[in-house]
Coordinates of C-alpha atoms in Angstrom, one line a residue:
M1 CA 0.0 0.0 0.0
K2 CA 2.8 2.4 0.9
R3 CA 4.5 1.8 -2.4
I4 CA 1.3 2.4 -4.3
L5 CA 0.7 5.6 -2.4
T6 CA 4.3 6.8 -3.2
Y7 CA 3.8 6.0 -6.8
I8 CA 0.5 7.9 -6.9
L9 CA 2.2 10.9 -5.3
S10 CA 5.1 10.9 -7.7
L11 CA 2.6 10.8 -10.7
A12 CA 0.8 13.7 -9.2
L13 CA 4.0 15.6 -8.7
M14 CA 5.0 15.0 -12.3
A15 CA 1.7 16.3 -13.4
I16 CA 2.0 19.4 -11.4
L17 CA 5.5 20.0 -12.8
K18 CA 4.2 19.5 -16.3
V19 CA 1.4 21.9 -15.8
S20 CA 3.9 24.4 -14.3
M21 CA 6.2 24.0 -17.3
V22 CA 3.3 24.6 -19.7
Q23 CA 2.2 27.7 -17.7
A24 CA 5.8 29.0 -17.9
Q25 CA 5.7 29.0 -21.7
I26 CA 5.0 32.2 -23.5
K27 CA 3.2 32.1 -26.9
F28 CA 3.9 34.5 -29.8
M29 CA 3.2 34.7 -33.5
Y30 CA 5.7 34.6 -36.4
Q31 CA 4.8 34.3 -40.0
G32 CA 1.3 33.2 -39.2
R33 CA 2.2 30.4 -36.8
E34 CA 2.2 30.2 -33.1
I35 CA 5.5 29.6 -31.3
K36 CA 6.1 28.7 -27.7
T37 CA 9.1 29.5 -25.7
S38 CA 11.5 26.8 -24.5
P39 CA 15.2 26.4 -23.5
R40 CA 15.9 26.4 -27.2
C41 CA 13.4 29.0 -28.2
L42 CA 13.9 32.4 -26.6
Y43 CA 11.7 35.4 -26.9
V44 CA 12.9 39.1 -26.6
S45 CA 10.7 42.1 -26.1
D46 CA 11.5 45.4 -24.4
D47 CA 7.9 45.4 -23.1
R48 CA 8.6 42.3 -21.0
K49 CA 10.5 41.6 -17.8
T50 CA 13.2 39.1 -18.1
S51 CA 12.2 35.6 -16.8
E52 CA 14.7 32.9 -17.6
K53 CA 12.2 30.4 -16.2
K54 CA 9.8 31.4 -19.0
H55 CA 12.6 32.0 -21.5
V56 CA 11.6 35.6 -21.9
F57 CA 14.0 38.5 -22.0
G58 CA 13.7 42.2 -21.9
H59 CA 16.9 42.8 -23.9
V60 CA 18.8 41.0 -26.7
S61 CA 22.0 41.0 -24.7
E62 CA 20.3 39.0 -21.9
A63 CA 19.1 36.4 -24.4
L64 CA 22.5 36.1 -25.9
R65 CA 24.2 35.6 -22.5
Y66 CA 21.6 32.9 -21.7
A67 CA 22.3 31.2 -25.0
E68 CA 26.0 31.3 -24.3
R69 CA 25.6 29.7 -20.8
N70 CA 23.4 27.0 -22.2
N71 CA 25.2 26.5 -25.5
D72 CA 24.7 23.2 -27.2
S73 CA 26.5 22.5 -30.4
R74 CA 24.0 19.8 -31.3
D75 CA 20.7 21.8 -31.2
T76 CA 19.9 25.2 -32.6
T77 CA 18.9 27.9 -30.2
Y78 CA 16.4 30.4 -31.7
I79 CA 16.2 34.0 -30.4
Y80 CA 13.1 35.8 -31.6
I81 CA 13.2 39.6 -31.3
E82 CA 10.3 42.0 -31.2
P83 CA 10.7 45.3 -33.1
S84 CA 12.5 48.0 -31.1
V85 CA 16.0 49.5 -30.8
Y86 CA 18.2 47.5 -28.5
W87 CA 21.4 49.2 -27.4
L88 CA 24.1 46.7 -26.7
D89 CA 26.1 49.4 -25.0
N90 CA 24.7 52.4 -23.1
P91 CA 25.0 55.4 -25.5
D92 CA 24.6 57.8 -22.6
D93 CA 27.5 56.5 -20.6
K94 CA 30.3 59.0 -20.8
E95 CA 33.0 56.5 -19.9
V96 CA 35.5 55.7 -22.7
R97 CA 35.4 52.0 -23.7
R98 CA 38.8 50.3 -23.7
P99 CA 39.9 46.8 -24.9
R100 CA 39.5 44.1 -22.3
T101 CA 42.4 42.3 -24.1
G102 CA 44.2 43.0 -27.3
N103 CA 43.5 46.4 -29.0
I104 CA 39.7 46.2 -29.9
P105 CA 37.0 47.2 -27.4
Y106 CA 33.8 45.2 -27.9
A107 CA 30.2 45.7 -26.7
M108 CA 29.8 41.9 -26.3
E109 CA 32.2 39.0 -26.6
L110 CA 30.4 35.7 -27.0
T111 CA 31.2 32.0 -27.5
L112 CA 28.2 30.5 -29.4
D113 CA 27.4 27.7 -31.8
N114 CA 24.2 27.0 -33.6
V115 CA 22.3 30.2 -32.8
R116 CA 19.7 31.8 -35.0
L117 CA 18.6 35.4 -34.4
V118 CA 15.2 36.3 -35.9
G119 CA 13.6 39.7 -36.1
L120 CA 9.8 39.5 -35.7
S121 CA 9.1 41.8 -38.7
A122 CA 9.7 41.4 -42.4
K123 CA 11.3 44.9 -42.3
P124 CA 14.8 44.7 -40.9
E125 CA 14.5 48.5 -40.1
D126 CA 12.1 47.5 -37.3
V127 CA 14.5 45.4 -35.3
V128 CA 17.7 47.3 -34.6
L129 CA 20.8 46.2 -32.6
A130 CA 22.8 49.3 -32.0
V131 CA 26.0 50.9 -30.6
N132 CA 27.4 54.3 -31.3
R133 CA 31.1 54.4 -30.5
G134 CA 34.2 54.4 -32.6
Q135 CA 38.0 55.1 -32.5
T136 CA 38.5 58.2 -30.3
Q137 CA 34.8 58.8 -30.1
G138 CA 33.7 57.1 -27.0
A139 CA 36.3 54.4 -27.3
D140 CA 40.0 53.7 -27.3
G141 CA 40.4 51.5 -30.3
N142 CA 38.2 50.4 -33.3
Y143 CA 35.0 49.9 -31.3
T144 CA 33.0 46.8 -32.4
M145 CA 29.5 45.7 -31.4
L146 CA 30.1 41.9 -31.4
H147 CA 33.0 39.4 -31.2
I148 CA 31.7 35.8 -31.7
K149 CA 33.8 32.7 -31.3
G150 CA 31.9 29.8 -32.8
G151 CA 30.0 28.8 -36.0
N152 CA 26.7 28.0 -37.6
I153 CA 25.3 31.5 -36.8
T154 CA 22.3 32.8 -38.6
A155 CA 20.5 36.2 -38.5
E156 CA 17.5 37.5 -40.4
N157 CA 15.3 40.6 -40.4
I158 CA 17.7 42.6 -38.3
T159 CA 19.5 45.9 -38.6
F160 CA 23.0 45.9 -37.2
G161 CA 24.1 49.5 -36.8
N162 CA 27.1 51.4 -35.4
Y163 CA 25.6 54.9 -35.2
C164 CA 28.8 56.7 -34.2
N165 CA 28.9 58.7 -37.5
V166 CA 25.4 58.0 -38.8
D167 CA 22.1 59.2 -37.5
L168 CA 19.7 56.5 -36.2
V169 CA 16.3 57.1 -37.7
Y170 CA 13.6 54.7 -36.4
E171 CA 10.4 55.2 -38.2
R172 CA 8.2 53.1 -35.9
D173 CA 9.0 55.3 -32.9
K174 CA 10.7 58.6 -33.5
S175 CA 11.4 59.0 -29.8
K176 CA 14.1 56.4 -30.4
N177 CA 15.9 58.4 -33.0
R178 CA 19.4 59.5 -32.1
K179 CA 21.9 61.8 -33.6
K180 CA 25.4 60.6 -34.5
R181 CA 28.2 61.3 -32.1
K182 CA 30.3 63.3 -34.6
D183 CA 30.5 64.1 -38.3
A184 CA 34.1 63.1 -38.5
I185 CA 34.2 59.5 -39.7
V186 CA 36.3 57.1 -37.6
Q187 CA 36.6 53.3 -37.4
A188 CA 33.3 52.0 -36.0
Q189 CA 32.6 48.3 -36.5
I190 CA 29.8 45.8 -36.4
A191 CA 31.0 42.2 -35.8
I192 CA 34.2 40.2 -35.9
C193 CA 34.0 36.3 -36.0
D194 CA 36.2 33.4 -35.2
G195 CA 34.5 30.4 -36.7
D196 CA 32.7 29.2 -39.9
N197 CA 29.3 29.2 -41.6
Y198 CA 27.6 32.5 -41.0
V199 CA 24.4 33.3 -42.9
L200 CA 22.7 36.7 -42.9
R201 CA 19.3 37.1 -44.5
N202 CA 17.3 40.3 -45.1
C203 CA 19.6 42.2 -42.7
R204 CA 21.0 45.8 -42.8
F205 CA 24.5 46.8 -41.9
I206 CA 25.0 50.5 -41.1
S207 CA 28.2 52.4 -40.4
R208 CA 30.9 54.1 -42.4
L209 CA 34.6 53.4 -41.9
N210 CA 35.5 49.7 -41.2
L211 CA 31.9 48.5 -41.2
C212 CA 33.0 44.9 -40.6
P213 CA 29.7 42.9 -41.1
F214 CA 30.6 39.6 -39.5
V215 CA 34.2 39.5 -40.9
G216 CA 36.6 36.7 -40.0
A217 CA 34.5 33.7 -40.6
K218 CA 35.8 31.2 -43.2
H219 CA 32.5 31.3 -45.1
T220 CA 29.9 34.1 -44.8
E221 CA 26.8 34.3 -47.0
F222 CA 24.5 37.3 -47.3
Y223 CA 21.1 37.2 -48.9
D224 CA 18.9 40.2 -49.7
C225 CA 21.0 42.4 -47.3
Y226 CA 21.8 46.1 -47.4
F227 CA 25.2 47.8 -46.6
E228 CA 26.3 51.4 -46.1
C229 CA 30.1 51.9 -45.8
T230 CA 33.2 53.8 -46.7
D231 CA 36.7 52.1 -46.8
D232 CA 38.1 48.9 -45.4
A233 CA 34.5 47.8 -44.7
L234 CA 33.2 44.6 -46.2
C235 CA 33.7 40.9 -45.4
G236 CA 36.6 39.5 -47.6
T237 CA 35.1 36.0 -47.6
G238 CA 31.6 37.1 -48.3
V239 CA 29.2 35.8 -50.9
Y240 CA 26.7 38.6 -51.5
N241 CA 23.4 37.4 -53.1
H242 CA 20.8 39.9 -54.3
C243 CA 22.2 42.5 -51.9
R244 CA 22.3 46.3 -52.1
F245 CA 25.2 48.6 -51.3
T246 CA 25.9 52.3 -50.9
F247 CA 29.6 53.0 -51.2
Y248 CA 30.6 56.4 -49.7
S249 CA 34.2 56.1 -50.7
G250 CA 36.6 54.4 -53.2
K251 CA 37.7 51.1 -51.5
P252 CA 35.1 49.1 -49.7
F253 CA 37.5 46.2 -49.1
Y254 CA 40.9 46.5 -47.6
T255 CA 41.5 43.2 -49.4
T256 CA 39.8 39.8 -49.8
D257 CA 40.6 36.3 -48.8
R258 CA 43.3 34.9 -51.1
E259 CA 41.7 31.5 -51.3
V260 CA 38.0 32.2 -51.0
G261 CA 37.7 35.7 -52.3
A262 CA 34.5 37.8 -52.4
H263 CA 31.6 37.1 -54.7
F264 CA 28.7 39.4 -55.8
V265 CA 25.7 37.8 -57.5
D266 CA 22.7 39.9 -58.8
C267 CA 23.5 42.9 -56.6
D268 CA 22.7 46.6 -56.9
I269 CA 25.6 49.0 -56.0
Y270 CA 25.3 52.8 -55.7
S271 CA 28.6 54.5 -55.7
K272 CA 28.9 58.1 -54.3
T273 CA 32.5 58.2 -55.3
H274 CA 33.6 60.6 -58.1
G275 CA 36.4 59.7 -60.5
T276 CA 37.4 56.1 -59.9
Q277 CA 35.7 53.5 -57.8
Y278 CA 38.0 50.7 -56.7
L279 CA 36.9 47.4 -55.1
T280 CA 40.0 46.7 -53.0
K281 CA 42.8 48.8 -51.4
V282 CA 45.2 45.9 -51.6
S283 CA 44.6 43.5 -54.5
G284 CA 42.5 40.4 -53.8
P285 CA 40.2 38.1 -55.7
V286 CA 36.6 39.4 -56.5
T287 CA 34.0 38.1 -58.9
M288 CA 30.9 40.0 -59.9
K289 CA 28.0 38.5 -61.9
N290 CA 24.8 40.2 -63.1
C291 CA 25.4 43.3 -60.9
R292 CA 24.0 46.8 -61.6
W293 CA 26.2 49.8 -60.7
T294 CA 24.7 53.3 -60.5
S295 CA 26.4 56.7 -59.9
D296 CA 25.7 60.4 -60.2
D297 CA 29.1 60.8 -61.8
Q298 CA 28.5 59.9 -65.4
G299 CA 32.2 59.6 -66.0
L300 CA 32.8 57.2 -63.1
R301 CA 35.4 54.4 -63.7
I302 CA 35.2 51.0 -62.0
E303 CA 38.5 49.3 -61.3
W304 CA 39.5 46.2 -59.2
D305 CA 42.5 47.9 -57.6
K306 CA 45.1 50.6 -58.2
R307 CA 47.6 47.8 -58.8
P308 CA 45.6 44.7 -59.6
D309 CA 47.6 41.6 -59.1
P310 CA 47.1 39.0 -62.0
R311 CA 47.5 36.2 -59.4
N312 CA 44.2 37.2 -57.9
Y313 CA 41.1 35.9 -59.7
C314 CA 39.0 38.9 -60.7
V315 CA 36.1 38.4 -63.1
M316 CA 33.1 40.5 -64.1
T317 CA 30.3 39.2 -66.2
D318 CA 26.9 40.7 -67.3
C319 CA 27.3 43.9 -65.2
T320 CA 26.2 47.4 -66.0
L321 CA 27.0 51.0 -65.0
N322 CA 24.1 53.5 -65.2
G323 CA 22.4 51.0 -67.5
K324 CA 25.4 50.6 -69.9
P325 CA 27.4 47.4 -70.2
L326 CA 30.3 47.3 -67.8
N327 CA 33.3 45.0 -68.2
V328 CA 36.3 45.6 -66.1
P329 CA 39.0 43.4 -67.6
T330 CA 40.5 40.5 -65.7
P331 CA 44.1 41.6 -64.7
T332 CA 46.6 39.8 -66.8
E333 CA 49.6 42.1 -67.0
P334 CA 52.4 41.5 -64.5
L335 CA 52.6 44.1 -61.8
P336 CA 55.2 46.9 -62.6
V337 CA 58.5 46.2 -61.0
S338 CA 58.8 48.1 -57.8
L339 CA 62.1 48.7 -56.1
P340 CA 62.3 47.5 -52.5
P341 CA 62.6 50.0 -49.7
F342 CA 66.2 51.0 -48.9
Y343 CA 66.3 51.0 -45.1
I344 CA 68.3 53.7 -43.4
Q345 CA 70.3 52.5 -40.4
P346 CA 69.7 54.5 -37.2
Q347 CA 72.2 57.2 -36.3
L348 CA 71.5 57.9 -32.7
D349 CA 74.3 60.4 -31.7
V350 CA 73.7 64.1 -31.8
V351 CA 76.8 65.4 -33.6
P352 CA 77.4 68.9 -34.9
G353 CA 77.2 69.0 -38.7
Q354 CA 75.3 65.7 -38.9
W355 CA 71.9 64.2 -39.0
T356 CA 70.4 62.2 -36.2
I357 CA 68.1 59.5 -37.7
D358 CA 66.2 57.5 -35.0
C359 CA 62.9 56.6 -33.4
H360 CA 61.7 58.6 -30.4
K361 CA 58.5 58.6 -28.3
P362 CA 57.6 62.2 -27.3
L363 CA 56.3 63.0 -23.9
D364 CA 52.8 63.9 -25.1
T365 CA 52.3 60.3 -26.5
A366 CA 52.9 58.7 -23.1
E367 CA 49.2 57.5 -22.9
Y368 CA 49.5 55.5 -26.1
P369 CA 51.0 52.0 -25.9
W370 CA 53.8 51.9 -28.3
Q371 CA 57.6 51.9 -27.8
P372 CA 60.4 53.0 -30.1
D373 CA 63.0 50.4 -31.2
N374 CA 66.3 51.9 -32.2
T375 CA 67.8 48.4 -32.9
K376 CA 66.1 48.6 -36.3
A377 CA 65.4 51.2 -39.0
A378 CA 62.8 53.9 -38.4
W379 CA 63.2 55.3 -41.9
A380 CA 63.6 54.0 -45.4
Y381 CA 64.0 55.5 -48.8
A382 CA 60.9 54.2 -50.5
E383 CA 57.9 54.8 -52.7
G384 CA 54.7 56.0 -51.1
V385 CA 51.3 54.3 -51.4
D386 CA 47.7 55.4 -52.1
G387 CA 47.8 59.2 -52.1
A388 CA 51.6 59.2 -52.3
E389 CA 51.8 56.6 -55.0
N390 CA 54.8 57.1 -57.4
Q391 CA 56.4 59.5 -55.0
W392 CA 59.8 58.6 -53.5
G393 CA 61.6 59.9 -50.5
M394 CA 62.2 59.3 -46.8
V395 CA 59.3 57.2 -45.4
Q396 CA 58.6 56.2 -41.8
V397 CA 58.8 52.4 -41.2
Q398 CA 58.3 52.7 -37.5
K399 CA 56.0 54.8 -35.3
G400 CA 58.0 57.7 -33.8
A401 CA 60.4 58.1 -36.7
R402 CA 62.5 61.3 -36.2
L403 CA 65.0 63.3 -38.1
M404 CA 67.2 66.0 -36.6
F405 CA 70.0 68.1 -38.0
T406 CA 72.5 69.8 -35.6
P407 CA 74.4 72.7 -37.1
K408 CA 78.2 72.5 -37.3
T409 CA 78.8 76.0 -35.9
S410 CA 77.8 77.2 -32.4
E411 CA 77.5 80.8 -33.6
P412 CA 74.1 82.4 -32.9
T413 CA 71.4 82.0 -35.5
M414 CA 69.1 85.0 -35.5
K415 CA 67.1 84.1 -38.6
Q416 CA 66.2 80.6 -39.9
E417 CA 64.1 79.2 -42.7
C418 CA 63.2 75.7 -44.0
V419 CA 61.2 74.3 -46.8
V420 CA 59.8 70.8 -46.6
A421 CA 58.1 69.0 -49.5
L422 CA 56.0 66.1 -48.5
D423 CA 53.3 63.7 -49.7
P424 CA 51.0 62.1 -47.1
C425 CA 49.8 58.6 -48.1
K426 CA 46.3 59.4 -46.9
S427 CA 44.6 60.8 -50.0
A428 CA 41.6 62.3 -48.2
G429 CA 43.7 64.8 -46.2
Q430 CA 43.3 63.3 -42.8
G431 CA 47.1 62.6 -42.8
F432 CA 47.3 59.8 -40.1
G433 CA 45.6 56.5 -39.2
S434 CA 43.6 57.8 -36.3
A435 CA 43.3 60.5 -33.7
T436 CA 45.5 58.7 -31.2
G437 CA 48.4 61.1 -30.7
Q438 CA 49.4 60.9 -34.3
Y439 CA 51.1 64.0 -35.7
L440 CA 53.9 65.4 -37.7
D441 CA 56.1 68.2 -36.2
I442 CA 58.4 70.3 -38.4
C443 CA 60.7 72.6 -36.3
I444 CA 63.4 75.2 -36.6
K445 CA 65.3 77.4 -34.2
F446 CA 65.8 74.1 -32.5
D447 CA 68.4 72.8 -29.9
T448 CA 68.6 69.1 -30.7
K449 CA 70.2 68.2 -27.4
T450 CA 67.5 69.7 -25.1
L451 CA 64.6 69.4 -27.6
T452 CA 63.8 73.2 -27.4
G453 CA 62.6 75.3 -30.2
Y454 CA 59.6 76.2 -32.4
G455 CA 57.7 74.5 -35.2
L456 CA 54.5 73.6 -37.0
R457 CA 52.3 70.6 -36.0
F458 CA 49.9 68.7 -38.3
V459 CA 47.7 66.4 -36.1
R460 CA 44.7 64.2 -36.7
T461 CA 41.8 65.0 -34.3
P462 CA 38.4 63.5 -33.8
D463 CA 36.9 66.7 -35.3
Y464 CA 37.8 66.0 -38.9
D465 CA 37.9 63.0 -41.2
H466 CA 39.1 64.8 -44.4
A467 CA 41.4 67.3 -42.8
V468 CA 44.0 67.8 -40.1
E469 CA 44.5 70.4 -37.5
T470 CA 47.6 72.6 -37.6
V471 CA 49.1 74.8 -35.0
L472 CA 52.4 76.6 -34.2
V473 CA 54.1 75.1 -31.2
E474 CA 56.9 75.7 -28.7
Y475 CA 59.2 72.9 -27.5
V476 CA 60.8 73.4 -24.1
N477 CA 62.9 70.4 -23.0
G478 CA 60.7 68.0 -24.9
K479 CA 57.4 69.5 -23.6
V480 CA 55.2 71.0 -26.3
A481 CA 52.7 73.8 -26.0
P482 CA 50.7 75.7 -28.7
I483 CA 51.5 79.4 -29.3
C484 CA 48.5 80.2 -31.5
E485 CA 45.0 79.0 -32.1
P486 CA 44.7 75.8 -34.1
Q487 CA 43.3 75.9 -37.6
R488 CA 41.7 73.3 -39.8
C489 CA 44.0 72.4 -42.7
D490 CA 42.7 70.8 -45.9
L491 CA 46.1 71.0 -47.7
F492 CA 47.9 68.1 -46.0
K493 CA 47.9 66.0 -49.2
K494 CA 50.1 65.0 -52.1
G495 CA 52.2 68.0 -53.2
C496 CA 52.2 69.7 -49.8
V497 CA 55.0 72.2 -49.2
V498 CA 55.7 73.7 -45.8
R499 CA 57.7 76.9 -45.4
L500 CA 58.8 78.0 -41.9
N501 CA 60.4 81.3 -41.2
A502 CA 61.7 82.6 -37.8
E503 CA 63.0 86.1 -37.5
G504 CA 63.2 88.3 -34.5
K505 CA 60.2 87.4 -32.3
T506 CA 58.0 86.1 -35.1
L507 CA 57.4 82.6 -36.4
K508 CA 55.6 82.3 -39.7
A509 CA 54.3 79.2 -41.5
Q510 CA 53.0 78.9 -45.0
I511 CA 51.4 75.7 -46.3
E512 CA 50.9 75.2 -50.0
Q513 CA 49.1 72.5 -52.0
G514 CA 47.3 72.4 -55.3
G515 CA 47.5 76.2 -55.9
E516 CA 46.1 77.0 -52.4
T517 CA 47.9 78.6 -49.5
Q518 CA 47.3 78.7 -45.8
Q519 CA 49.3 81.1 -43.6
M520 CA 49.9 81.2 -39.8
D521 CA 52.1 83.4 -37.6
A522 CA 52.7 83.8 -33.9
E523 CA 55.1 85.5 -31.5
M524 CA 57.7 83.2 -30.0
P525 CA 57.5 83.5 -26.2
H526 CA 61.2 82.8 -25.7
P527 CA 63.2 83.8 -28.9
N528 CA 66.4 81.9 -29.1
D529 CA 69.6 81.7 -31.3
F530 CA 69.5 78.0 -32.0
G531 CA 69.9 76.8 -35.6
G532 CA 68.9 73.1 -35.5
F533 CA 66.2 71.3 -37.4
H534 CA 63.7 68.7 -36.1
L535 CA 61.1 66.5 -37.7
Q536 CA 59.0 64.1 -35.7
H537 CA 56.3 61.7 -37.0
T538 CA 54.2 59.7 -34.5
G539 CA 51.7 58.3 -37.0
S540 CA 51.2 54.8 -38.2
T541 CA 53.3 53.5 -41.0
G542 CA 52.3 52.0 -44.4
A543 CA 49.1 53.6 -45.8
S544 CA 49.3 56.2 -43.0
A545 CA 52.9 57.3 -43.5
T546 CA 54.2 60.5 -45.1
V547 CA 56.8 60.7 -47.9
I548 CA 59.4 63.4 -47.1
R549 CA 60.6 64.4 -50.6
S550 CA 63.0 67.1 -49.7
I551 CA 64.2 69.3 -46.8
K552 CA 65.9 72.6 -47.4
I553 CA 67.3 74.5 -44.4
K554 CA 68.7 78.1 -44.6

């Protein structure tokens, strides 16, 4: 009898638990069918309070964390998301986001397999996952919404937006609109992956520089998606099917995967570039089939790359530009022979009548994590790239590259002039890789031993993305202070010539480029009789370097 009673009680308890589980489920509709929540079916709505017991979440980030904790590589976890704007990082938080490890700060870092994100609207504009930070604008580093380790990830009916430099316009509820942080465009990214098999359907990807829509996966497929971007933006392993693009600048890929390449099939591409639209900054394989280009520039040219490498498979078939047949030839000619850089060995001593050629970290770059290495070259005689292509001269091959000339005589120098011709590799006029203490100083009336004198500084700031800021400065024992109001400068491009003149108490600077001139002058607080010269570059190398074509000192 006791056993029978125990059995009856256990059946009753199981029935109660079953009823409880049924009551814990939440029902919702998708594409005309009723769906119930479960451990593998999560429901997100910002009108709901989070209840893990019911598998209901008030925010996408909570559902993603739940899926991560309960990850199962065998079964797919579905995350259904009601229309709204879901900020994966608080846009009102004033604290600067910094990398947890490495050099990229992320809103979320996840380890996931077999997860499917589904927006509960046929319009991807209705379901928005958002952040609004970028390099130097709310973040230290190229701020990125997601970093996902894992594979077999699918998303559909969702907008992924980094609204650092783009206004968020949400038609369903204008109270959720938000203005961009700044007009100056910086690196502001969406998602970086470490895995395989990513599929995105009916999604939108909104940012500008370094869009990065799920880059890094071995295979990423996009269907019926939309992209807005400038340079260094698209996924180099992507297959883009029936997608739409708006290109705001000339090189949407930095490069593509050498083995997989990027493929465009039946896509519509609107180029806002004038002159020539390239696909890649560094040559890589691209195929385009049955794609339609449009442009307001009736003379626009489409090219694979400035220097297309015939080893990269690049093919275009059945494409048009403004309705006319477009056929960009497959590169077949060998690349022009380019002489290798001639590295200049460091010359560290400060000797009268000689040049000091070294690498130096100035005091005002202390907060940035880089160190000079004078065991190797900081300068090379080399050809520039991009905006400085075909220009030869002294080029920085290490951050912090410095040139100084110490006069042979110790006689007082009451008047001094210099003329420096230079070609920045950045063609848009921003001069340097990012606004992280990256500048070029050109100085005269300089004591090379104490680092004291006067000069002109070109510096990238968060305020401009197609210009630099320039200001006259005073060096005192290596510490730098402005001696005039800074100005915007749009002339720091190929063909730039800088003229500095110091006489009496006055320092004058004249910047020339393309027939335009910009002038600055200031009173030197502590006039001196030094006669040395000093040039300091703290910017990135490669595509962010500056070719120094000539230096004349009087």
